[in-house]
């Protein structure tokens, strides 16, 4: 049964936002806002794998729409474009039929970039991350090529159901084996950081933060499902790395507990690497050109703020950094009418604790020295508390 014409735009908008990976409670609030502006009564429920919309007239339900939709991947370009179309509808600058068709086209073909640029962006993100965490040049360069290989696997997964289901584990496994083999030729290679850099895009730090954000906003079903999924991704990555490390001694003579190579990268390179890291994520998350400068500003700014305030401790510096991210995103939203999420996502990624959690897991397996990466669990908890607290105090929750 085809939905009534007056409800079709709301339904297509909700589906587009779901596919774009927007948090459920934000979708529900935004649909309510748009429905109110179009004088439509309705209640909207968005869950990770399905949507449930009920429409009313004079207090009586007149139409109910339910559809199962797989969880969406974060696509900030699609989010920005769908909100732009909605603004045009609310401002009566575009006909409803054209807007509906534009949203359907967006679902079928979301914003994308040339494949070579996407592969390069994966490599650039890996390289930049290795520089930021204080690796050495050889490890950072190897991270670039490993990240590019992971990018190729990600692209191939779009055409293979099997590779899609095993992407995180398989990518981590391939990166681990290749890095282990390269270790034969470069004994100063920092294996743990190099592997982490290669799969940094998969680290679910942002997903964990988003899940807790949803739980804190009383979106309990969606938040619980997403939190479990994020933890599962983390362990899928860990399994891939563990499998690779277990296989390496069988196929080659390798010493995984070799001394870690000292960093030979100047300290000021971190300031140059952060904009490169943010740019790589801009491409990976398909941020539109018109929003790129703002997202880059927030992503780089959050890192600098936390870096400068590091003397205050992990918890307080992360808390203040998160507030700064939200404030900058709100100001950019007022100026551009682009959703705050497009700008704040890159800023939060610079703060999320996922990489530290994974680094702790992998390092426990690779190294026997208890002094290496000690207290990482405590750091992860403090960072997470700082982010959630900052989002609360800055009024980010219940904002689209």
mmCIF file of C-alpha atoms in Angstrom:
data_model
loop_
_atom_site.group_PDB
_atom_site.id
_atom_site.type_symbol
_atom_site.label_atom_id
_atom_site.label_comp_id
_atom_site.label_asym_id
_atom_site.label_seq_id
_atom_site.Cartn_x
_atom_site.Cartn_y
_atom_site.Cartn_z
ATOM 1 C CA UNK A 1 0.000 0.000 0.000
ATOM 2 C CA UNK A 2 1.445 3.313 -1.098
ATOM 3 C CA UNK A 3 1.616 5.966 1.655
ATOM 4 C CA UNK A 4 -0.709 8.980 1.321
ATOM 5 C CA UNK A 5 0.896 11.844 -0.577
ATOM 6 C CA UNK A 6 0.974 14.197 2.422
ATOM 7 C CA UNK A 7 3.094 11.712 4.396
ATOM 8 C CA UNK A 8 5.475 10.500 1.693
ATOM 9 C CA UNK A 9 8.049 13.247 2.224
ATOM 10 C CA UNK A 10 8.290 12.604 5.992
ATOM 11 C CA UNK A 11 8.730 8.873 5.382
ATOM 12 C CA UNK A 12 11.431 9.342 2.738
ATOM 13 C CA UNK A 13 13.236 11.848 4.956
ATOM 14 C CA UNK A 14 13.275 9.400 7.863
ATOM 15 C CA UNK A 15 14.570 6.579 5.666
ATOM 16 C CA UNK A 16 17.327 8.803 4.256
ATOM 17 C CA UNK A 17 18.476 9.908 7.721
ATOM 18 C CA UNK A 18 18.431 6.283 8.925
ATOM 19 C CA UNK A 19 20.550 5.131 5.983
ATOM 20 C CA UNK A 20 22.936 8.043 6.656
ATOM 21 C CA UNK A 21 23.719 6.657 10.128
ATOM 22 C CA UNK A 22 22.135 9.473 12.151
ATOM 23 C CA UNK A 23 21.431 8.616 15.836
ATOM 24 C CA UNK A 24 17.853 7.395 16.323
ATOM 25 C CA UNK A 25 16.729 9.995 18.835
ATOM 26 C CA UNK A 26 17.936 12.804 16.561
ATOM 27 C CA UNK A 27 15.968 11.358 13.641
ATOM 28 C CA UNK A 28 12.828 11.137 15.769
ATOM 29 C CA UNK A 29 13.164 14.704 17.049
ATOM 30 C CA UNK A 30 13.912 16.098 13.608
ATOM 31 C CA UNK A 31 10.924 14.332 12.030
ATOM 32 C CA UNK A 32 8.686 15.757 14.750
ATOM 33 C CA UNK A 33 10.058 19.233 14.045
ATOM 34 C CA UNK A 34 9.512 18.957 10.290
ATOM 35 C CA UNK A 35 6.047 17.407 10.740
ATOM 36 C CA UNK A 36 5.044 20.273 13.033
ATOM 37 C CA UNK A 37 6.166 22.860 10.477
ATOM 38 C CA UNK A 38 4.113 21.075 7.788
ATOM 39 C CA UNK A 39 1.054 20.808 10.115
ATOM 40 C CA UNK A 40 1.269 17.009 10.254
ATOM 41 C CA UNK A 41 0.476 15.022 13.417
ATOM 42 C CA UNK A 42 2.558 11.938 13.980
ATOM 43 C CA UNK A 43 4.773 9.851 16.222
ATOM 44 C CA UNK A 44 8.037 8.456 14.943
ATOM 45 C CA UNK A 45 10.107 5.530 16.148
ATOM 46 C CA UNK A 46 13.525 4.766 14.669
ATOM 47 C CA UNK A 47 15.402 1.616 15.673
ATOM 48 C CA UNK A 48 18.654 0.164 14.290
ATOM 49 C CA UNK A 49 16.895 -2.247 11.899
ATOM 50 C CA UNK A 50 13.423 -0.809 11.330
ATOM 51 C CA UNK A 51 11.259 2.320 11.386
ATOM 52 C CA UNK A 52 7.712 2.735 12.729
ATOM 53 C CA UNK A 53 5.713 5.896 11.930
ATOM 54 C CA UNK A 54 2.106 6.617 12.920
ATOM 55 C CA UNK A 55 0.169 9.579 11.487
ATOM 56 C CA UNK A 56 -2.934 11.150 13.024
ATOM 57 C CA UNK A 57 -5.747 13.539 12.183
ATOM 58 C CA UNK A 58 -7.844 15.081 14.931
ATOM 59 C CA UNK A 59 -6.296 12.643 17.380
ATOM 60 C CA UNK A 60 -7.244 9.526 15.393
ATOM 61 C CA UNK A 61 -4.658 7.346 13.672
ATOM 62 C CA UNK A 62 -5.202 7.365 9.914
ATOM 63 C CA UNK A 63 -2.009 5.735 8.614
ATOM 64 C CA UNK A 64 0.705 3.473 10.026
ATOM 65 C CA UNK A 65 4.013 2.863 8.243
ATOM 66 C CA UNK A 66 6.484 0.111 9.209
ATOM 67 C CA UNK A 67 9.556 -0.962 7.252
ATOM 68 C CA UNK A 68 12.667 -2.992 8.028
ATOM 69 C CA UNK A 69 15.847 -1.142 7.064
ATOM 70 C CA UNK A 70 19.410 -2.383 7.698
ATOM 71 C CA UNK A 71 21.603 -0.164 9.924
ATOM 72 C CA UNK A 72 23.078 2.708 7.940
ATOM 73 C CA UNK A 73 26.718 3.707 7.585
ATOM 74 C CA UNK A 74 27.701 7.199 8.634
ATOM 75 C CA UNK A 75 27.504 9.443 5.557
ATOM 76 C CA UNK A 76 27.752 13.104 6.552
ATOM 77 C CA UNK A 77 27.299 14.252 2.961
ATOM 78 C CA UNK A 78 23.961 12.466 2.711
ATOM 79 C CA UNK A 79 22.866 13.926 6.059
ATOM 80 C CA UNK A 80 23.780 17.456 4.982
ATOM 81 C CA UNK A 81 22.022 17.110 1.624
ATOM 82 C CA UNK A 82 18.818 15.654 3.121
ATOM 83 C CA UNK A 83 18.579 18.501 5.660
ATOM 84 C CA UNK A 84 19.222 21.005 2.869
ATOM 85 C CA UNK A 85 16.313 19.528 0.874
ATOM 86 C CA UNK A 86 14.099 19.651 3.978
ATOM 87 C CA UNK A 87 14.950 23.314 4.573
ATOM 88 C CA UNK A 88 13.930 24.092 0.995
ATOM 89 C CA UNK A 89 10.595 22.324 1.543
ATOM 90 C CA UNK A 90 9.935 24.161 4.817
ATOM 91 C CA UNK A 91 10.822 27.478 3.143
ATOM 92 C CA UNK A 92 8.555 26.595 0.177
ATOM 93 C CA UNK A 93 11.474 26.821 -2.258
ATOM 94 C CA UNK A 94 10.889 23.397 -3.783
ATOM 95 C CA UNK A 95 7.835 21.283 -4.561
ATOM 96 C CA UNK A 96 7.121 18.261 -2.381
ATOM 97 C CA UNK A 97 7.263 15.864 -5.352
ATOM 98 C CA UNK A 98 10.711 17.098 -6.375
ATOM 99 C CA UNK A 99 11.905 16.869 -2.784
ATOM 100 C CA UNK A 100 10.622 13.289 -2.454
ATOM 101 C CA UNK A 101 12.406 12.284 -5.654
ATOM 102 C CA UNK A 102 15.603 14.001 -4.499
ATOM 103 C CA UNK A 103 15.529 12.001 -1.253
ATOM 104 C CA UNK A 104 14.905 8.738 -3.129
ATOM 105 C CA UNK A 105 17.849 9.517 -5.418
ATOM 106 C CA UNK A 106 19.958 10.249 -2.345
ATOM 107 C CA UNK A 107 19.086 6.840 -0.861
ATOM 108 C CA UNK A 108 20.032 5.040 -4.070
ATOM 109 C CA UNK A 109 23.197 7.022 -4.709
ATOM 110 C CA UNK A 110 24.510 8.880 -1.642
ATOM 111 C CA UNK A 111 27.344 11.420 -2.008
ATOM 112 C CA UNK A 112 30.619 9.716 -2.869
ATOM 113 C CA UNK A 113 34.155 10.499 -4.034
ATOM 114 C CA UNK A 114 36.450 8.993 -6.710
ATOM 115 C CA UNK A 115 37.750 5.585 -5.676
ATOM 116 C CA UNK A 116 41.404 6.647 -5.890
ATOM 117 C CA UNK A 117 40.717 9.550 -3.530
ATOM 118 C CA UNK A 118 38.905 7.310 -1.058
ATOM 119 C CA UNK A 119 41.802 4.830 -1.036
ATOM 120 C CA UNK A 120 44.263 7.691 -0.566
ATOM 121 C CA UNK A 121 42.138 9.053 2.301
ATOM 122 C CA UNK A 122 42.312 5.722 4.139
ATOM 123 C CA UNK A 123 46.081 5.751 3.773
ATOM 124 C CA UNK A 124 46.346 9.406 4.800
ATOM 125 C CA UNK A 125 44.257 8.804 7.926
ATOM 126 C CA UNK A 126 46.487 5.884 8.903
ATOM 127 C CA UNK A 127 49.691 7.858 8.301
ATOM 128 C CA UNK A 128 48.468 10.935 10.170
ATOM 129 C CA UNK A 129 47.258 8.929 13.142
ATOM 130 C CA UNK A 130 50.641 7.225 13.493
ATOM 131 C CA UNK A 131 52.366 10.609 13.494
ATOM 132 C CA UNK A 132 49.935 12.037 16.051
ATOM 133 C CA UNK A 133 50.465 9.212 18.562
ATOM 134 C CA UNK A 134 54.245 9.608 18.390
ATOM 135 C CA UNK A 135 55.304 6.777 16.133
ATOM 136 C CA UNK A 136 58.415 6.890 13.905
ATOM 137 C CA UNK A 137 58.760 7.614 10.209
ATOM 138 C CA UNK A 138 59.017 4.027 8.988
ATOM 139 C CA UNK A 139 55.958 2.982 11.005
ATOM 140 C CA UNK A 140 53.960 5.941 9.709
ATOM 141 C CA UNK A 141 54.896 5.250 6.090
ATOM 142 C CA UNK A 142 53.996 1.561 6.426
ATOM 143 C CA UNK A 143 50.717 2.625 8.070
ATOM 144 C CA UNK A 144 49.907 4.670 4.964
ATOM 145 C CA UNK A 145 50.209 1.675 2.652
ATOM 146 C CA UNK A 146 48.381 -0.627 5.064
ATOM 147 C CA UNK A 147 45.592 1.941 5.369
ATOM 148 C CA UNK A 148 45.339 2.132 1.569
ATOM 149 C CA UNK A 149 45.006 -1.668 1.411
ATOM 150 C CA UNK A 150 42.233 -1.513 4.009
ATOM 151 C CA UNK A 151 40.550 1.139 1.855
ATOM 152 C CA UNK A 152 40.663 -1.205 -1.145
ATOM 153 C CA UNK A 153 39.122 -4.002 0.942
ATOM 154 C CA UNK A 154 36.373 -1.630 2.085
ATOM 155 C CA UNK A 155 35.517 -0.740 -1.501
ATOM 156 C CA UNK A 156 35.516 -4.405 -2.560
ATOM 157 C CA UNK A 157 33.214 -5.228 0.368
ATOM 158 C CA UNK A 158 30.450 -3.142 -1.221
ATOM 159 C CA UNK A 159 30.131 -5.810 -3.895
ATOM 160 C CA UNK A 160 30.643 -8.893 -1.722
ATOM 161 C CA UNK A 161 28.258 -9.981 1.039
ATOM 162 C CA UNK A 162 30.876 -12.307 2.515
ATOM 163 C CA UNK A 163 33.534 -9.586 2.681
ATOM 164 C CA UNK A 164 30.988 -7.158 4.111
ATOM 165 C CA UNK A 165 30.251 -9.505 7.018
ATOM 166 C CA UNK A 166 33.945 -10.168 7.723
ATOM 167 C CA UNK A 167 35.419 -6.791 6.741
ATOM 168 C CA UNK A 168 36.713 -5.669 10.134
ATOM 169 C CA UNK A 169 38.264 -8.990 11.104
ATOM 170 C CA UNK A 170 39.651 -9.689 7.635
ATOM 171 C CA UNK A 171 41.157 -6.186 7.309
ATOM 172 C CA UNK A 172 42.779 -6.463 10.730
ATOM 173 C CA UNK A 173 44.109 -9.933 9.848
ATOM 174 C CA UNK A 174 45.580 -8.806 6.506
ATOM 175 C CA UNK A 175 47.150 -5.689 8.038
ATOM 176 C CA UNK A 176 48.672 -7.711 10.887
ATOM 177 C CA UNK A 177 50.214 -10.352 8.611
ATOM 178 C CA UNK A 178 51.634 -7.780 6.199
ATOM 179 C CA UNK A 179 53.055 -5.616 9.006
ATOM 180 C CA UNK A 180 54.593 -8.712 10.598
ATOM 181 C CA UNK A 181 56.293 -9.656 7.332
ATOM 182 C CA UNK A 182 57.572 -6.098 6.820
ATOM 183 C CA UNK A 183 59.052 -6.242 10.328
ATOM 184 C CA UNK A 184 61.724 -8.562 8.860
ATOM 185 C CA UNK A 185 63.121 -5.677 6.821
ATOM 186 C CA UNK A 186 62.599 -2.794 9.277
ATOM 187 C CA UNK A 187 63.352 -3.797 12.855
ATOM 188 C CA UNK A 188 62.393 -0.343 14.194
ATOM 189 C CA UNK A 189 58.792 -0.825 13.063
ATOM 190 C CA UNK A 190 56.285 -0.225 15.866
ATOM 191 C CA UNK A 191 53.964 -3.107 15.090
ATOM 192 C CA UNK A 192 51.092 -2.269 17.465
ATOM 193 C CA UNK A 193 50.733 1.366 16.403
ATOM 194 C CA UNK A 194 51.235 0.505 12.724
ATOM 195 C CA UNK A 195 48.392 -2.022 12.803
ATOM 196 C CA UNK A 196 46.174 0.378 14.734
ATOM 197 C CA UNK A 197 46.854 3.137 12.213
ATOM 198 C CA UNK A 198 45.874 0.848 9.338
ATOM 199 C CA UNK A 199 42.459 0.048 10.825
ATOM 200 C CA UNK A 200 41.836 3.335 12.668
ATOM 201 C CA UNK A 201 38.760 4.079 10.540
ATOM 202 C CA UNK A 202 37.109 0.909 11.893
ATOM 203 C CA UNK A 203 37.847 1.625 15.557
ATOM 204 C CA UNK A 204 34.364 2.107 17.103
ATOM 205 C CA UNK A 205 35.220 4.953 19.459
ATOM 206 C CA UNK A 206 32.645 7.243 17.850
ATOM 207 C CA UNK A 207 30.101 4.409 17.762
ATOM 208 C CA UNK A 208 30.569 3.766 21.490
ATOM 209 C CA UNK A 209 30.173 7.473 22.240
ATOM 210 C CA UNK A 210 27.037 7.684 20.053
ATOM 211 C CA UNK A 211 25.539 4.619 21.748
ATOM 212 C CA UNK A 212 26.067 6.086 25.212
ATOM 213 C CA UNK A 213 24.693 9.402 23.935
ATOM 214 C CA UNK A 214 21.510 7.590 22.895
ATOM 215 C CA UNK A 215 21.274 5.766 26.216
ATOM 216 C CA UNK A 216 21.707 9.067 28.035
ATOM 217 C CA UNK A 217 18.874 10.506 25.927
ATOM 218 C CA UNK A 218 16.588 7.625 27.053
ATOM 219 C CA UNK A 219 16.662 5.979 23.625
ATOM 220 C CA UNK A 220 17.305 2.705 25.426
ATOM 221 C CA UNK A 221 16.598 0.070 22.771
ATOM 222 C CA UNK A 222 18.610 1.770 20.031
ATOM 223 C CA UNK A 223 21.408 2.772 22.395
ATOM 224 C CA UNK A 224 21.783 -0.733 23.832
ATOM 225 C CA UNK A 225 21.850 -2.327 20.372
ATOM 226 C CA UNK A 226 24.430 0.134 19.074
ATOM 227 C CA UNK A 227 26.616 -0.206 22.170
ATOM 228 C CA UNK A 228 26.698 -3.986 21.809
ATOM 229 C CA UNK A 229 27.423 -3.654 18.075
ATOM 230 C CA UNK A 230 30.309 -1.243 18.753
ATOM 231 C CA UNK A 231 31.826 -3.594 21.333
ATOM 232 C CA UNK A 232 31.407 -6.488 18.888
ATOM 233 C CA UNK A 233 33.291 -4.524 16.204
ATOM 234 C CA UNK A 234 36.124 -3.879 18.661
ATOM 235 C CA UNK A 235 36.456 -7.590 19.380
ATOM 236 C CA UNK A 236 36.176 -8.500 15.694
ATOM 237 C CA UNK A 237 39.186 -6.270 15.090
ATOM 238 C CA UNK A 238 41.000 -7.781 18.046
ATOM 239 C CA UNK A 239 40.245 -11.276 16.750
ATOM 240 C CA UNK A 240 41.673 -10.400 13.328
ATOM 241 C CA UNK A 241 44.857 -9.077 14.907
ATOM 242 C CA UNK A 242 45.141 -12.042 17.273
ATOM 243 C CA UNK A 243 44.652 -14.506 14.413
ATOM 244 C CA UNK A 244 47.364 -12.766 12.395
ATOM 245 C CA UNK A 245 49.809 -12.721 15.301
ATOM 246 C CA UNK A 246 49.141 -16.415 15.955
ATOM 247 C CA UNK A 247 49.764 -17.321 12.315
ATOM 248 C CA UNK A 248 52.916 -15.240 11.824
ATOM 249 C CA UNK A 249 55.318 -17.438 13.873
ATOM 250 C CA UNK A 250 54.107 -20.457 11.859
ATOM 251 C CA UNK A 251 54.850 -18.999 8.430
ATOM 252 C CA UNK A 252 57.954 -16.991 9.283
ATOM 253 C CA UNK A 253 60.648 -16.564 11.904
ATOM 254 C CA UNK A 254 59.575 -13.421 13.725
ATOM 255 C CA UNK A 255 60.115 -11.948 17.164
ATOM 256 C CA UNK A 256 56.959 -10.102 18.149
ATOM 257 C CA UNK A 257 58.411 -8.951 21.460
ATOM 258 C CA UNK A 258 61.270 -7.026 19.884
ATOM 259 C CA UNK A 259 62.073 -3.618 21.438
ATOM 260 C CA UNK A 260 59.821 -0.808 20.250
ATOM 261 C CA UNK A 261 61.569 1.567 17.852
ATOM 262 C CA UNK A 262 62.101 5.054 19.225
ATOM 263 C CA UNK A 263 60.168 7.976 17.772
ATOM 264 C CA UNK A 264 62.182 10.090 15.319
ATOM 265 C CA UNK A 265 59.356 12.436 14.305
ATOM 266 C CA UNK A 266 59.632 16.055 15.549
ATOM 267 C CA UNK A 267 57.001 16.951 18.152
ATOM 268 C CA UNK A 268 55.604 19.781 16.039
ATOM 269 C CA UNK A 269 54.644 17.345 13.280
ATOM 270 C CA UNK A 270 51.576 16.406 15.350
ATOM 271 C CA UNK A 271 50.153 19.869 14.666
ATOM 272 C CA UNK A 272 50.545 19.325 10.925
ATOM 273 C CA UNK A 273 49.291 15.744 11.040
ATOM 274 C CA UNK A 274 45.963 16.573 12.709
ATOM 275 C CA UNK A 275 44.592 18.602 9.743
ATOM 276 C CA UNK A 276 45.711 15.755 7.450
ATOM 277 C CA UNK A 277 43.921 13.237 9.669
ATOM 278 C CA UNK A 278 40.769 15.358 9.629
ATOM 279 C CA UNK A 279 40.970 15.718 5.851
ATOM 280 C CA UNK A 280 41.238 11.954 5.451
ATOM 281 C CA UNK A 281 38.111 11.493 7.569
ATOM 282 C CA UNK A 282 36.320 14.175 5.533
ATOM 283 C CA UNK A 283 36.712 11.975 2.484
ATOM 284 C CA UNK A 284 35.938 8.699 4.278
ATOM 285 C CA UNK A 285 32.672 10.115 5.677
ATOM 286 C CA UNK A 286 31.839 11.862 2.365
ATOM 287 C CA UNK A 287 31.565 15.380 3.774
ATOM 288 C CA UNK A 288 30.364 17.804 1.098
ATOM 289 C CA UNK A 289 32.752 20.443 -0.210
ATOM 290 C CA UNK A 290 30.679 23.306 1.177
ATOM 291 C CA UNK A 291 30.912 21.823 4.695
ATOM 292 C CA UNK A 292 34.524 20.639 4.520
ATOM 293 C CA UNK A 293 36.139 23.828 5.831
ATOM 294 C CA UNK A 294 33.924 23.890 8.929
ATOM 295 C CA UNK A 295 34.416 20.198 9.704
ATOM 296 C CA UNK A 296 38.167 20.580 9.231
ATOM 297 C CA UNK A 297 38.190 23.585 11.573
ATOM 298 C CA UNK A 298 36.321 21.752 14.327
ATOM 299 C CA UNK A 299 38.336 18.536 13.942
ATOM 300 C CA UNK A 300 41.675 20.318 14.127
ATOM 301 C CA UNK A 301 40.488 22.754 16.790
ATOM 302 C CA UNK A 302 39.369 20.035 19.196
ATOM 303 C CA UNK A 303 42.779 18.346 19.013
ATOM 304 C CA UNK A 304 44.639 21.597 19.625
ATOM 305 C CA UNK A 305 42.418 22.545 22.553
ATOM 306 C CA UNK A 306 42.885 19.191 24.294
ATOM 307 C CA UNK A 307 46.620 19.273 23.533
ATOM 308 C CA UNK A 308 47.041 22.764 25.004
ATOM 309 C CA UNK A 309 44.915 21.925 28.074
ATOM 310 C CA UNK A 310 46.572 18.545 28.673
ATOM 311 C CA UNK A 311 48.188 19.910 31.858
ATOM 312 C CA UNK A 312 44.684 19.881 33.413
ATOM 313 C CA UNK A 313 44.465 16.096 33.127
ATOM 314 C CA UNK A 314 42.643 13.744 30.759
ATOM 315 C CA UNK A 315 39.145 14.165 32.210
ATOM 316 C CA UNK A 316 39.041 17.978 32.406
ATOM 317 C CA UNK A 317 40.839 18.619 29.115
ATOM 318 C CA UNK A 318 38.503 16.221 27.276
ATOM 319 C CA UNK A 319 35.478 17.798 28.971
ATOM 320 C CA UNK A 320 36.498 21.311 27.915
ATOM 321 C CA UNK A 321 37.467 20.097 24.443
ATOM 322 C CA UNK A 322 34.022 18.545 23.968
ATOM 323 C CA UNK A 323 32.290 21.754 25.029
ATOM 324 C CA UNK A 324 34.441 23.668 22.532
ATOM 325 C CA UNK A 325 33.454 21.201 19.774
ATOM 326 C CA UNK A 326 29.749 21.665 20.481
ATOM 327 C CA UNK A 327 30.026 25.474 20.651
ATOM 328 C CA UNK A 328 31.946 25.657 17.354
ATOM 329 C CA UNK A 329 29.438 23.294 15.722
ATOM 330 C CA UNK A 330 26.488 25.379 16.900
ATOM 331 C CA UNK A 331 28.036 28.580 15.537
ATOM 332 C CA UNK A 332 28.725 26.928 12.176
ATOM 333 C CA UNK A 333 25.163 25.563 12.136
ATOM 334 C CA UNK A 334 23.779 29.085 12.546
ATOM 335 C CA UNK A 335 25.976 30.333 9.714
ATOM 336 C CA UNK A 336 25.537 27.491 7.216
ATOM 337 C CA UNK A 337 22.261 25.750 8.300
ATOM 338 C CA UNK A 338 24.195 22.492 8.041
ATOM 339 C CA UNK A 339 23.431 19.987 10.866
ATOM 340 C CA UNK A 340 25.727 20.294 13.855
ATOM 341 C CA UNK A 341 26.496 16.576 13.576
ATOM 342 C CA UNK A 342 28.403 17.156 10.324
ATOM 343 C CA UNK A 343 30.850 19.443 12.120
ATOM 344 C CA UNK A 344 30.949 17.878 15.578
ATOM 345 C CA UNK A 345 31.611 14.316 14.359
ATOM 346 C CA UNK A 346 35.214 15.025 13.364
ATOM 347 C CA UNK A 347 35.797 16.939 16.583
ATOM 348 C CA UNK A 348 34.539 14.068 18.711
ATOM 349 C CA UNK A 349 36.601 11.541 16.733
ATOM 350 C CA UNK A 350 39.736 13.388 17.830
ATOM 351 C CA UNK A 351 38.725 12.706 21.439
ATOM 352 C CA UNK A 352 37.123 9.259 21.433
ATOM 353 C CA UNK A 353 38.738 6.481 23.481
ATOM 354 C CA UNK A 354 38.309 3.594 21.028
ATOM 355 C CA UNK A 355 41.902 3.652 19.780
ATOM 356 C CA UNK A 356 43.275 3.507 23.317
ATOM 357 C CA UNK A 357 41.022 0.558 24.162
ATOM 358 C CA UNK A 358 42.164 -1.366 21.094
ATOM 359 C CA UNK A 359 45.798 -0.433 21.661
ATOM 360 C CA UNK A 360 45.547 -1.806 25.172
ATOM 361 C CA UNK A 361 44.041 -5.108 23.992
ATOM 362 C CA UNK A 362 46.548 -5.662 21.206
ATOM 363 C CA UNK A 363 49.558 -4.600 23.259
ATOM 364 C CA UNK A 364 48.646 -7.036 26.022
ATOM 365 C CA UNK A 365 48.918 -9.806 23.429
ATOM 366 C CA UNK A 366 52.062 -8.547 21.677
ATOM 367 C CA UNK A 367 54.139 -7.468 24.654
ATOM 368 C CA UNK A 368 54.724 -9.111 28.001
ATOM 369 C CA UNK A 369 56.034 -5.964 29.681
ATOM 370 C CA UNK A 370 53.300 -4.822 32.068
ATOM 371 C CA UNK A 371 54.645 -1.273 31.964
ATOM 372 C CA UNK A 372 53.591 -0.830 28.316
ATOM 373 C CA UNK A 373 50.341 1.096 27.956
ATOM 374 C CA UNK A 374 49.480 0.697 31.626
ATOM 375 C CA UNK A 375 46.392 2.460 32.973
ATOM 376 C CA UNK A 376 44.818 2.529 29.485
ATOM 377 C CA UNK A 377 41.520 1.295 30.923
ATOM 378 C CA UNK A 378 41.438 4.239 33.303
ATOM 379 C CA UNK A 379 42.262 6.653 30.478
ATOM 380 C CA UNK A 380 39.480 5.229 28.303
ATOM 381 C CA UNK A 381 36.964 5.688 31.125
ATOM 382 C CA UNK A 382 38.068 9.275 31.838
ATOM 383 C CA UNK A 383 37.928 10.238 28.151
ATOM 384 C CA UNK A 384 34.463 8.730 27.778
ATOM 385 C CA UNK A 385 33.245 10.497 30.912
ATOM 386 C CA UNK A 386 34.719 13.778 29.670
ATOM 387 C CA UNK A 387 32.986 13.488 26.280
ATOM 388 C CA UNK A 388 29.565 12.534 27.662
ATOM 389 C CA UNK A 389 29.806 15.191 30.372
ATOM 390 C CA UNK A 390 30.822 17.806 27.825
ATOM 391 C CA UNK A 391 27.900 16.886 25.547
ATOM 392 C CA UNK A 392 25.503 17.167 28.484
ATOM 393 C CA UNK A 393 26.755 20.520 29.762
ATOM 394 C CA UNK A 394 26.985 22.009 26.271
ATOM 395 C CA UNK A 395 23.378 21.036 25.521
ATOM 396 C CA UNK A 396 24.275 18.847 22.564
ATOM 397 C CA UNK A 397 21.700 16.153 23.322
ATOM 398 C CA UNK A 398 18.390 16.548 21.524
ATOM 399 C CA UNK A 399 20.056 18.683 18.875
ATOM 400 C CA UNK A 400 19.989 17.570 15.224
#
